[in-house]
Coordinates of C-alpha atoms and ligand atoms in Angstrom, one line a residue:
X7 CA -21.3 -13.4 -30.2
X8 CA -22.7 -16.8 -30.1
X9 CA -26.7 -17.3 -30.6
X10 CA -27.0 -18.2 -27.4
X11 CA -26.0 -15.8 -26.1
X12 CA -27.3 -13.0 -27.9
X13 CA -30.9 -14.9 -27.2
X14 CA -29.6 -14.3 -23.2
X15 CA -29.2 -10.8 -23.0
X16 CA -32.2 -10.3 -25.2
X17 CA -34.4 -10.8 -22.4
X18 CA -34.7 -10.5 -18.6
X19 CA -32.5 -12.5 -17.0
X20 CA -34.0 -15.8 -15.5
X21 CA -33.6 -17.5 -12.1
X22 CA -34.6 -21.4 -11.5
X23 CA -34.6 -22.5 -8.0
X24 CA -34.9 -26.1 -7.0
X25 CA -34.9 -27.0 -3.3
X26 CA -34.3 -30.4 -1.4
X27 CA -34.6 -30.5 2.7
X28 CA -37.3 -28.4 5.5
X29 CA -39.3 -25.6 5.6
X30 CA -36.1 -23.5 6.6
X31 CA -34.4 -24.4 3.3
X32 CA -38.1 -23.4 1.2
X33 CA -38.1 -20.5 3.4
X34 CA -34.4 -19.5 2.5
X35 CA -34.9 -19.8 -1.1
X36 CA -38.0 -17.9 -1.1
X37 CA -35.5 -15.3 0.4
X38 CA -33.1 -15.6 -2.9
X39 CA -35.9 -15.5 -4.7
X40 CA -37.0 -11.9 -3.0
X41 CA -33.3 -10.7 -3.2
X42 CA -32.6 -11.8 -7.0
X43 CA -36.1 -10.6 -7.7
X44 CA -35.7 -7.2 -7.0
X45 CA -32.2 -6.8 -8.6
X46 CA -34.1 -7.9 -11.9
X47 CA -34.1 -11.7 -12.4
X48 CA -37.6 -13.4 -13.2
X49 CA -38.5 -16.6 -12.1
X50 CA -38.7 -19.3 -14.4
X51 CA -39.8 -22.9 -14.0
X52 CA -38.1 -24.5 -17.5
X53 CA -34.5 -25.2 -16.4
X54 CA -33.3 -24.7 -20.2
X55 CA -34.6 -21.0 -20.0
X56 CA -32.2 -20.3 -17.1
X57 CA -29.2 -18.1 -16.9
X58 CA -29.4 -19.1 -13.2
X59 CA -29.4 -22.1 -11.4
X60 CA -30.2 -22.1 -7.6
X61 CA -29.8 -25.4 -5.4
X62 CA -30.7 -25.2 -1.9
X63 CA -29.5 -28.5 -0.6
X64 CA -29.8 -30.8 2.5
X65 CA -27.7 -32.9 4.0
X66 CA -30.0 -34.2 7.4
X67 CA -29.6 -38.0 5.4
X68 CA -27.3 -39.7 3.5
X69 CA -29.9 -40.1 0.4
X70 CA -30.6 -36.5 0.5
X71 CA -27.0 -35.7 0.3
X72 CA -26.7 -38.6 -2.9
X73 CA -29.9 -36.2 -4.2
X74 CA -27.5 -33.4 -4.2
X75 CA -24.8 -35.1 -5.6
X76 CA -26.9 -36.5 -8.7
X77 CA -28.9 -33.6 -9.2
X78 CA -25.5 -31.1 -10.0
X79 CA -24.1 -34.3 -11.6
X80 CA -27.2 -33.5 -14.3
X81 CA -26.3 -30.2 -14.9
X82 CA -23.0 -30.5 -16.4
X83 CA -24.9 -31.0 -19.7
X84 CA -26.4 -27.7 -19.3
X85 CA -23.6 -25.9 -18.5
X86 CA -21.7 -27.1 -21.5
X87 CA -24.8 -25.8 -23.9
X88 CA -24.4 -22.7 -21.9
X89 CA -21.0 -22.0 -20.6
X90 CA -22.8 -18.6 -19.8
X91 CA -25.0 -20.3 -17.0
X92 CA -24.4 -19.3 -13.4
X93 CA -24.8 -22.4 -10.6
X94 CA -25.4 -21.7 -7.0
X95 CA -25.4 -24.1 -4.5
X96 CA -26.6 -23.3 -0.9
X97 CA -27.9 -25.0 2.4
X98 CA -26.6 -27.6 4.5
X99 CA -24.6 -29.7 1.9
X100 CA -23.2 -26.4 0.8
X101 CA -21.8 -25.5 4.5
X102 CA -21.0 -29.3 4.9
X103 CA -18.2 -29.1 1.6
X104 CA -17.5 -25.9 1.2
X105 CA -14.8 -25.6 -1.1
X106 CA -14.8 -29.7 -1.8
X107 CA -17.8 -29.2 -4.1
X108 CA -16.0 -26.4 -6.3
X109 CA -13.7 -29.2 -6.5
X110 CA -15.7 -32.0 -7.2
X111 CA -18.2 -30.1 -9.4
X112 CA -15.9 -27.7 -12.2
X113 CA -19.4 -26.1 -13.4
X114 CA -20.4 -24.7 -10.0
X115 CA -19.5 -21.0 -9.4
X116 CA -20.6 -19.8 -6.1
X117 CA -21.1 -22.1 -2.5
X118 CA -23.3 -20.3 -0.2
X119 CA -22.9 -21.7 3.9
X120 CA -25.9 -21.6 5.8
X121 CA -25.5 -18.1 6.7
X122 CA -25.0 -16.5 3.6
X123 CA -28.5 -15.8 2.1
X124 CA -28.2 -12.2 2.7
X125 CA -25.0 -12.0 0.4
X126 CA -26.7 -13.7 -2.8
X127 CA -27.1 -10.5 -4.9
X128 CA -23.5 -9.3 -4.1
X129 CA -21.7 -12.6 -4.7
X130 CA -24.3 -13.3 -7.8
X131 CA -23.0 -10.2 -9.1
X132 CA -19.3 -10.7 -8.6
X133 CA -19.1 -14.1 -10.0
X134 CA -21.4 -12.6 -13.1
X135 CA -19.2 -9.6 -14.0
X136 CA -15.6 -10.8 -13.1
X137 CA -16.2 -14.4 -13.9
X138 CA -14.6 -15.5 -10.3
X139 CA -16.0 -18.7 -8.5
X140 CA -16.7 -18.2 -4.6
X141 CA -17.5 -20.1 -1.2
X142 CA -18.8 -18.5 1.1
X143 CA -19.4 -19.7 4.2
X144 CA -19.8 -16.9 7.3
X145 CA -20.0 -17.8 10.9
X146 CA -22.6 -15.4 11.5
X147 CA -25.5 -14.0 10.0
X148 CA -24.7 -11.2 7.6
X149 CA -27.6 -9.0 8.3
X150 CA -29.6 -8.9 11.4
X151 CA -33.1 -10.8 12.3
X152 CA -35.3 -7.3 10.7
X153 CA -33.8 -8.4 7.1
X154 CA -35.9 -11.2 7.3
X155 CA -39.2 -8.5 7.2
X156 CA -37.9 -7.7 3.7
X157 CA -40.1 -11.3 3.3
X158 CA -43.1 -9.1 3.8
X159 CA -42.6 -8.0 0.4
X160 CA -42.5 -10.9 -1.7
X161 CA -44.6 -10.8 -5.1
X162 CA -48.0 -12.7 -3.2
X163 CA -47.7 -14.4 -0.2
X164 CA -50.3 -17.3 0.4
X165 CA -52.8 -18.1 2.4
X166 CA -50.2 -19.8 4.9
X167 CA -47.2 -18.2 5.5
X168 CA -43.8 -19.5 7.3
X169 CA -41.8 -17.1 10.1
X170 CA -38.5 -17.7 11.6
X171 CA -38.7 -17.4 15.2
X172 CA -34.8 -19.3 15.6
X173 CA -32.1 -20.5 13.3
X174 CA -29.9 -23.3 14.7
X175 CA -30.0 -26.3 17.1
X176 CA -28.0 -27.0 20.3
X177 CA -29.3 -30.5 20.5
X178 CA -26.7 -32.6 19.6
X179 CA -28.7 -35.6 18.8
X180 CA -25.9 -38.1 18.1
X181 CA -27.2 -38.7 14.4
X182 CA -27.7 -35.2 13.4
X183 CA -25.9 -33.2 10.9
X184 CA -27.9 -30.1 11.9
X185 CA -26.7 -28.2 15.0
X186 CA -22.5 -28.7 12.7
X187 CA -24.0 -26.9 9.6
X188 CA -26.7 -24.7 11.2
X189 CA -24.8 -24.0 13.8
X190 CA -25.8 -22.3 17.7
X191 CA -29.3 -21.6 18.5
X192 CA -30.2 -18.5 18.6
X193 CA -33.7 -16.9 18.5
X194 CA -35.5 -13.8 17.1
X195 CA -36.4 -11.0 19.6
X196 CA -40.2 -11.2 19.6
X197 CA -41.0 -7.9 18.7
X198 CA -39.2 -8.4 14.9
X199 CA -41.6 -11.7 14.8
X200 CA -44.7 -9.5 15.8
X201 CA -44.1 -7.2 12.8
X202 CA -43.2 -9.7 10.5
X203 CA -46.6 -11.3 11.2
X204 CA -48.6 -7.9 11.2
X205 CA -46.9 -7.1 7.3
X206 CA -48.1 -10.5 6.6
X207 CA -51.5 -10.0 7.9
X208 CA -51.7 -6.5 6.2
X209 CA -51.1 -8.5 3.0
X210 CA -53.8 -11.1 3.3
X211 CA -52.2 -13.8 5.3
X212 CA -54.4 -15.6 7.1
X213 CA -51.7 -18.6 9.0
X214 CA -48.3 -18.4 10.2
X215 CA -46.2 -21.4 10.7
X216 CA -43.6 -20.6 13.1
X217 CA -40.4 -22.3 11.9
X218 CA -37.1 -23.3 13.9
X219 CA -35.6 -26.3 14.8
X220 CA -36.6 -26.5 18.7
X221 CA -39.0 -23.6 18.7
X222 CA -40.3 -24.9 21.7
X223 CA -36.7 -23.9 23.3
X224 CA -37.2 -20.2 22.5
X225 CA -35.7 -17.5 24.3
X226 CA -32.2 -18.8 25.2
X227 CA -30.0 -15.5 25.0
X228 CA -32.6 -12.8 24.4
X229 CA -32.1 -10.0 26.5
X230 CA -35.7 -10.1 27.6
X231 CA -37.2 -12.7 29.4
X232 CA -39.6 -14.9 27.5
X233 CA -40.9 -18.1 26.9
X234 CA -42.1 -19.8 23.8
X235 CA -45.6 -19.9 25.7
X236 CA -45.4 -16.5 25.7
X237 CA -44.4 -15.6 22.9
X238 CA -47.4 -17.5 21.2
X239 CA -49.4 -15.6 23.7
X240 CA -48.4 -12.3 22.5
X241 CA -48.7 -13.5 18.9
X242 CA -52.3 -14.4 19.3
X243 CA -53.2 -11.4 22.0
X244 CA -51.2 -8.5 19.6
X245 CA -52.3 -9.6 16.1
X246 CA -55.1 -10.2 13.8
X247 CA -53.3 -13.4 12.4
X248 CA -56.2 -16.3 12.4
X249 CA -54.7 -19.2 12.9
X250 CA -51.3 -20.0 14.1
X251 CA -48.6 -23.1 13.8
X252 CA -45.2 -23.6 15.0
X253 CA -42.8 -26.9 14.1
X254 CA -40.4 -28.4 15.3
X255 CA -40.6 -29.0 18.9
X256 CA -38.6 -31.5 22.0
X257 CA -40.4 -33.4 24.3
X258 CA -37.7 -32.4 26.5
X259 CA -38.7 -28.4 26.4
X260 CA -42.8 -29.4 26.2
X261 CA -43.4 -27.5 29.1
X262 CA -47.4 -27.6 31.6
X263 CA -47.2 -24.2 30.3
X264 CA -47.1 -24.9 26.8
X265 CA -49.2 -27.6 27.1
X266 CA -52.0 -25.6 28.8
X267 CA -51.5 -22.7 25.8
X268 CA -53.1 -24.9 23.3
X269 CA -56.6 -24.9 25.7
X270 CA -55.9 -21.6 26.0
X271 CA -55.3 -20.0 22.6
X272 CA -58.4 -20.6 20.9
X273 CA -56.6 -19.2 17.6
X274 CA -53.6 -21.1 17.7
X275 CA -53.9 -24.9 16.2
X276 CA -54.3 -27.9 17.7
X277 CA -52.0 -29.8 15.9
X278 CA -48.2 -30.1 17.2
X279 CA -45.0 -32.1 15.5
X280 CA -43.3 -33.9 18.6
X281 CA -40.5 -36.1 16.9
X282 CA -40.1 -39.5 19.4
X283 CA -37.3 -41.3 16.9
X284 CA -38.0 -44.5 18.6
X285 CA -39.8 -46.7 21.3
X286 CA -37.1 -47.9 22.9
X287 CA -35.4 -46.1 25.8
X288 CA -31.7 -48.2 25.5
X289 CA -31.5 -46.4 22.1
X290 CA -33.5 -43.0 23.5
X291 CA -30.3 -42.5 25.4
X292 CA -28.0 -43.5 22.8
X293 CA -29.4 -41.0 20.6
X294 CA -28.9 -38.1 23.4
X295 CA -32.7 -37.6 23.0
X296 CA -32.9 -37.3 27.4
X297 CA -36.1 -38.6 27.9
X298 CA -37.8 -41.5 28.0
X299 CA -40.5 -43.6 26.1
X300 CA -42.8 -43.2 29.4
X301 CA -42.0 -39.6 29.6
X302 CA -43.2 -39.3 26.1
X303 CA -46.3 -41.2 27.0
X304 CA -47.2 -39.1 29.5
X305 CA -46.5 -35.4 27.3
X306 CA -49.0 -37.0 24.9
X307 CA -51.8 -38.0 27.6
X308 CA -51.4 -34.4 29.1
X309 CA -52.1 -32.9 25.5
X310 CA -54.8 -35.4 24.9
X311 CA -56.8 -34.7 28.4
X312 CA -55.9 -30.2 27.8
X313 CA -57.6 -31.0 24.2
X314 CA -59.0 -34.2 23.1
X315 CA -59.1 -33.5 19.4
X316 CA -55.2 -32.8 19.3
X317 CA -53.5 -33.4 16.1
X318 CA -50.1 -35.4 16.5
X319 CA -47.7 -35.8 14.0
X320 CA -43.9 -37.5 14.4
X321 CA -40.6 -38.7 13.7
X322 CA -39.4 -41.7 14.1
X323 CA -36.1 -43.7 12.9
X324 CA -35.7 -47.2 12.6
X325 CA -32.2 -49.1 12.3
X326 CA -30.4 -46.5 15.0
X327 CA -26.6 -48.5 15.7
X328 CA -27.4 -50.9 17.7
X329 CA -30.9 -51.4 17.5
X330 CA -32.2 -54.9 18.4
X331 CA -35.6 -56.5 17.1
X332 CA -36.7 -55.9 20.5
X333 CA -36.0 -52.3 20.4
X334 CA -38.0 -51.9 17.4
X335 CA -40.9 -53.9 18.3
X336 CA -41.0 -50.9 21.4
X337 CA -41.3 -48.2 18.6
X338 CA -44.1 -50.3 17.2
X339 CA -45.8 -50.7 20.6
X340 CA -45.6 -47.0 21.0
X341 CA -47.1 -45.9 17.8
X342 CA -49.9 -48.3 18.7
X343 CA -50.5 -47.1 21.6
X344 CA -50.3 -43.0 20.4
X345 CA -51.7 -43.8 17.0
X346 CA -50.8 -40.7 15.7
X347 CA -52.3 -38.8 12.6
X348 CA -48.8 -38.2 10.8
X349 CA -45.5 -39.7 11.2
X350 CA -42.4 -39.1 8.7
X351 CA -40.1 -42.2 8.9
X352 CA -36.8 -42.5 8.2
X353 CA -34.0 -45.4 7.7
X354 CA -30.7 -44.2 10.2
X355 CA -28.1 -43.5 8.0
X356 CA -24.3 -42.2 9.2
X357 CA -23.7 -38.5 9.2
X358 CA -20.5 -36.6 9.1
X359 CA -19.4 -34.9 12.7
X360 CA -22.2 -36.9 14.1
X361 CA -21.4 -39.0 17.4
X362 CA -23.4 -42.1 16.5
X363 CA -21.1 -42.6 12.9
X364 CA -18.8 -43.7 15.6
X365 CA -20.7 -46.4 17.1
X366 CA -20.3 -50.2 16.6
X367 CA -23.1 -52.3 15.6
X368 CA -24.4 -51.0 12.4
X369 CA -27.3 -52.2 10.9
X370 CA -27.3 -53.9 7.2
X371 CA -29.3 -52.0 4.9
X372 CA -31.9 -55.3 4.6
X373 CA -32.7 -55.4 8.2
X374 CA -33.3 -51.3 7.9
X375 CA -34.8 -51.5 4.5
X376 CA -37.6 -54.5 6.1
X377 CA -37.9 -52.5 9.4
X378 CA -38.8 -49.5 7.4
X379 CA -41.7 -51.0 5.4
X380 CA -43.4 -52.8 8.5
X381 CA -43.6 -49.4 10.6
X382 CA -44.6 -47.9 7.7
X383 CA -47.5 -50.6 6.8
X384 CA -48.6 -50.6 10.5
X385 CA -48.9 -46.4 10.1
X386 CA -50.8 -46.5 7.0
X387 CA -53.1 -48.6 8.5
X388 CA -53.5 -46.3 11.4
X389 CA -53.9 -43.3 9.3
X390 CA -56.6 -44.7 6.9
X391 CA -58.7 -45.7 10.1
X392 CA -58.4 -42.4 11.4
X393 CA -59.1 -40.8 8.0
X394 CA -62.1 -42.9 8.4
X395 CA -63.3 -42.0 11.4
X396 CA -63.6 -38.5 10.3
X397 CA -66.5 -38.9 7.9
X398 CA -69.9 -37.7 8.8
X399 CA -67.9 -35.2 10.9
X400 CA -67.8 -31.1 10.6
X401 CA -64.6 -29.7 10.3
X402 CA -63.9 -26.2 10.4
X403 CA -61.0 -25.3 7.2
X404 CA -59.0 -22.9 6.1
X405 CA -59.4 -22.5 2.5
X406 CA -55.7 -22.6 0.4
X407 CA -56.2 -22.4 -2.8
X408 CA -57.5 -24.7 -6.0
X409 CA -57.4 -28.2 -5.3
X410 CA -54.4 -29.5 -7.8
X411 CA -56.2 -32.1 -9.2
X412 CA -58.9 -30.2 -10.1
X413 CA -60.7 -28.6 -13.3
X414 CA -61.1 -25.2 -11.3
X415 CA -64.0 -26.0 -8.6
X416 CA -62.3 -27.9 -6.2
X417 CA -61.2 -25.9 -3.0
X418 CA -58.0 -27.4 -0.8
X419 CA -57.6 -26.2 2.8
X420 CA -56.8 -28.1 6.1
X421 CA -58.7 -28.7 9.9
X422 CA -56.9 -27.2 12.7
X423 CA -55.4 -31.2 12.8
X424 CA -53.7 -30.6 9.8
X425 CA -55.5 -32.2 7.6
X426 CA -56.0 -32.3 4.4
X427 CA -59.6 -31.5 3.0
X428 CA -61.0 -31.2 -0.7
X429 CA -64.2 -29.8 -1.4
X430 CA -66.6 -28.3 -4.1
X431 CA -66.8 -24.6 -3.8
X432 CA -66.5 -20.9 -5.2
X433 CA -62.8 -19.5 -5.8
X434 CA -64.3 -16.4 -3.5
X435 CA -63.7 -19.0 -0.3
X436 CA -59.6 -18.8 -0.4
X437 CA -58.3 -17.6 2.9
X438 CA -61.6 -18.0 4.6
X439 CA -62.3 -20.5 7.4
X440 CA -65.4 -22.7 6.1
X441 CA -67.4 -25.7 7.5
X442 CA -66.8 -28.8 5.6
X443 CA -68.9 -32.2 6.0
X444 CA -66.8 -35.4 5.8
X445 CA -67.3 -37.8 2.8
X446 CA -64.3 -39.8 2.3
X447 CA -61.4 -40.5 3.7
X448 CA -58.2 -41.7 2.1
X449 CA -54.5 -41.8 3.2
X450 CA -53.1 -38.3 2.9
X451 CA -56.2 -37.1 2.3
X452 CA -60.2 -35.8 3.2
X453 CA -62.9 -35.5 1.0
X454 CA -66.3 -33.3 1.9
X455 CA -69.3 -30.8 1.1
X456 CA -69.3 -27.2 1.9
X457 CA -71.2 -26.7 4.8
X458 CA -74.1 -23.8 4.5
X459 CA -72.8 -20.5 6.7
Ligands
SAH27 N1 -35.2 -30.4 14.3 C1 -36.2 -31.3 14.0 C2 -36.0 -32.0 12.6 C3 -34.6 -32.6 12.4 S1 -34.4 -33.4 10.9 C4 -36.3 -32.3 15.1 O1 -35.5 -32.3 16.0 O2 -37.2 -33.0 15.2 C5 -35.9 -34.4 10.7 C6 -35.8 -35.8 11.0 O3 -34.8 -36.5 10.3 C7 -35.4 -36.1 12.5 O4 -36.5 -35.9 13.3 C8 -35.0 -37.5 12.4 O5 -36.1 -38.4 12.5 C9 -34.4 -37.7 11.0 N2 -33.0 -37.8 11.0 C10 -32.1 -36.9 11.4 N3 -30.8 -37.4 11.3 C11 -30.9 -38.6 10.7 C12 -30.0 -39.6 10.3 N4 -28.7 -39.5 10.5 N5 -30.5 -40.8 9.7 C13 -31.8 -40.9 9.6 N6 -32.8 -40.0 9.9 C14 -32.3 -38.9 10.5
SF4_28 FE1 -31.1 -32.6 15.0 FE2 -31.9 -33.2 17.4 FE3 -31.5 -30.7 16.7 FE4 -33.6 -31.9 15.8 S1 -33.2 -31.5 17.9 S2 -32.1 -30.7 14.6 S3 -32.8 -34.0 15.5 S4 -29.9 -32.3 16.8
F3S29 FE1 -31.8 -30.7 5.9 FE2 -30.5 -28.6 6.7 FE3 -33.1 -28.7 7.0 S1 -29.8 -30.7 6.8 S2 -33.5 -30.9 7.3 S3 -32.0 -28.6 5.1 S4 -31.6 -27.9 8.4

């Protein structure tokens, strides 16, 4: 028996877990980390202690799918100091090659599809004791929606907990990997949500961010009858949960209804994500988005005038096939106009099985690359003034945790808006809502003083 491995079975056996793409891919791994957990492995966060290796993976961009790529590249090395080392490789990039990546990568021993999460332990333990290497890559889900309560139980949830309510997406956006590797959309029945929710409650959770890729599509195929609208309704109205967030949704499914919940329910957030990908309604309809830039426009006045302090956050994509100078100069226009409080930008890049890879017209990277940087510049200069515009105000905050940067009394929490606020205060305040005064603003984050109760 080599050192090494004597050292190996010395000890418990440890898991790393690194994770590139959404909350759905953090959320999935916390699952692994849950199912690996109880059959014995303990988490570790020094790569060179591990005798596993998990790589959640994305594949929504071309760079996060070169991330991917690189980052299993890098562990060749430590598969050769430790032939013993087992590598899994899940998510999106893992349903996308299948098979291709135990063919491209001759360290990797198990590919887990997008619908395989429930099957880690059982596959984790085949390819340990018989030394096989597997794909796996089922068209359903293994276990049924209740699995997912097994979450409940993880080691210490925080104060802000995610919650599937839908896997999937039946958008076809023609850039987008995700409906090819996630597959149909298909949503939870709302009383396995309600429970989910009420475990996490009973174990000190105080906000649940309600995760799916269209959630505001919910209830397609459920034997009862149900909107999103009311499924938030019964959410707030049935448990004790404080605060309560949902992301992604479609302008196309923002219904009055919806709308009007967010006047309504004083408990959920008034903060929503509403993607727009660009300004222009030529390329709108290019991208299969089916709506317009005025339709937009006017979804965003009627959650302005149902709550004036709304907090808006976006997508948006420059350098779509296609795309002239005029078109873009319409996506700058419209986040002018909006002036949103958050906005995630992106550079187009071709996708497999994705309709617009087959359009003419392509972009060079420069003309993308110089796009990129002057919507970016025009939103940092929005955010900072709307940072600004915050001090001297009183902002109610749910307390997180310890600020990172700080020596131990810095508190982190964030407004109903979403954002981010740092503030002197006693350790006692985590998963309380506080009143915080405004001091500073800078770009991605607040600064304040702890209000007296
Ligand atoms: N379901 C969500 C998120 C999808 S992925 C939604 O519909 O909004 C997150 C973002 O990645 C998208 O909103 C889009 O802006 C961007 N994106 C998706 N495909 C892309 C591609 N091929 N090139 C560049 N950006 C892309
Ligand atoms: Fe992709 Fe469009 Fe579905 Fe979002 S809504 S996941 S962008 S296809
Ligand atoms: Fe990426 Fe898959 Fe999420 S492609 S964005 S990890 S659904």
């Amino acid at each position: 028996m080599s050192i090494n491995s004597a050292a190996a079975s010395a000890g418990p056996l440890h898991l790393y877990v690194h994770t590139i793409g959404c909350q759905m891919n953090e959320y999935d791994t916390q699952r692994v980390q849950h199912i690996l957990g109880v059959q014995g492995y303990a988490l570790t966060t020094d790569i060179n202690q591990a005798d596993v290796i998990f790589l959640n993976t994305c594949s929504v961009r071309a760079k996060a799918e070169q991330k991917v790529h690189s980052y299993l590249g890098r562990l060749r090395r430590l598969k050769k100091r430790n032939p013993r080392l087992i590598i899994i490789v899940a998510g999106c990039v893992a349903q996308q090659l299948g098979a291709d990546l135990l063919g491209r990568f001759e360290h990797l021993d198990l590919v887990l599809g997008t619908r395989a999460i429930p099957s880690v332990g059982a596959l984790l333990h085949r390819v340990a004791t018989r030394s096989e290497r597997l794909v796996h890559l089922p068209e359903s889900e293994e276990e049924g929606w209740d699995s997912l309560l097994r979450q409940g139980q993880f080691s210490a949830p925080g104060v802000v907990a995610p919650v599937t309510i839908m896997q999937g997406c039946d958008n076809f956006c023609s850039y987008c990997i995700v409906p090819h590797v996630r597959g149909r959309e298909r949503s939870r029945p709302a009383a396995s949500i309600l429970t989910e929710i009420e475990a996490l409650t009973r174990q000190g959770v105080k906000e649940v961010l309600l995760l799916g890729q269209n959630v505001n599509s919910y209830g397609r195929g459920l034997p009862e009858i149900l909107t999103f609208s009311q499924l938030l309704r019964q959410i707030h109205d049935e448990t004790t949960i404080l605060r309560i967030r949902f992301t992604t949704s479609h302008p196309k499914d923002l219904t009055e209804e919806l709308i009007g919940s967010f006047a309504e329910l004083p408990r959920l957030c008034r903060w929503i994500h509403l993607p727009f990908q660009s300004g222009s309604d030529r390329i709108l309809q290019r991208m299969n988005r089916v709506y317009t830039a005025a339709r937009y426009l006017s979804l965003i006045e009627g959650l302005r005038s149902a709550c004036p302090d709304m907090g808006l956050s976006s997508d948006v994509m420059v350098g779509f096939p296609g795309e002239s100078e005029e078109d873009f100069r319409q996506t700058l226009q419209l986040m002018r106009e909006i002036r949103f409080d958050n906005l995630f930008s992106f550079s187009y890049s071709d996708r497999p099985h994705a309709r617009a890879s087959q359009l003419p017209d392509k972009l060079p990277e420069e003309v993308k690359g110089a796009r990129l940087r002057e919507l970016q510049n025009l939103q940092m200069e929005i955010v900072l003034e709307k940072n600004r515009a915050e001090i001297g105000c009183i902002r109610e905050v749910l307390v997180e945790g310890l600020s990172k940067q700080s020596e131990g009394s810095q508190l982190t929490g964030r407004t109903e808006q979403n954002r981010i606020v740092n503030f002197e205060g006693p350790a006692e305040l985590v998963g309380r809502l506080v009143k915080v005064r405004i001091s500073d603003a800078f770009q991605h984050s607040l600064r304040g003083g702890l209000m007296a109760d």
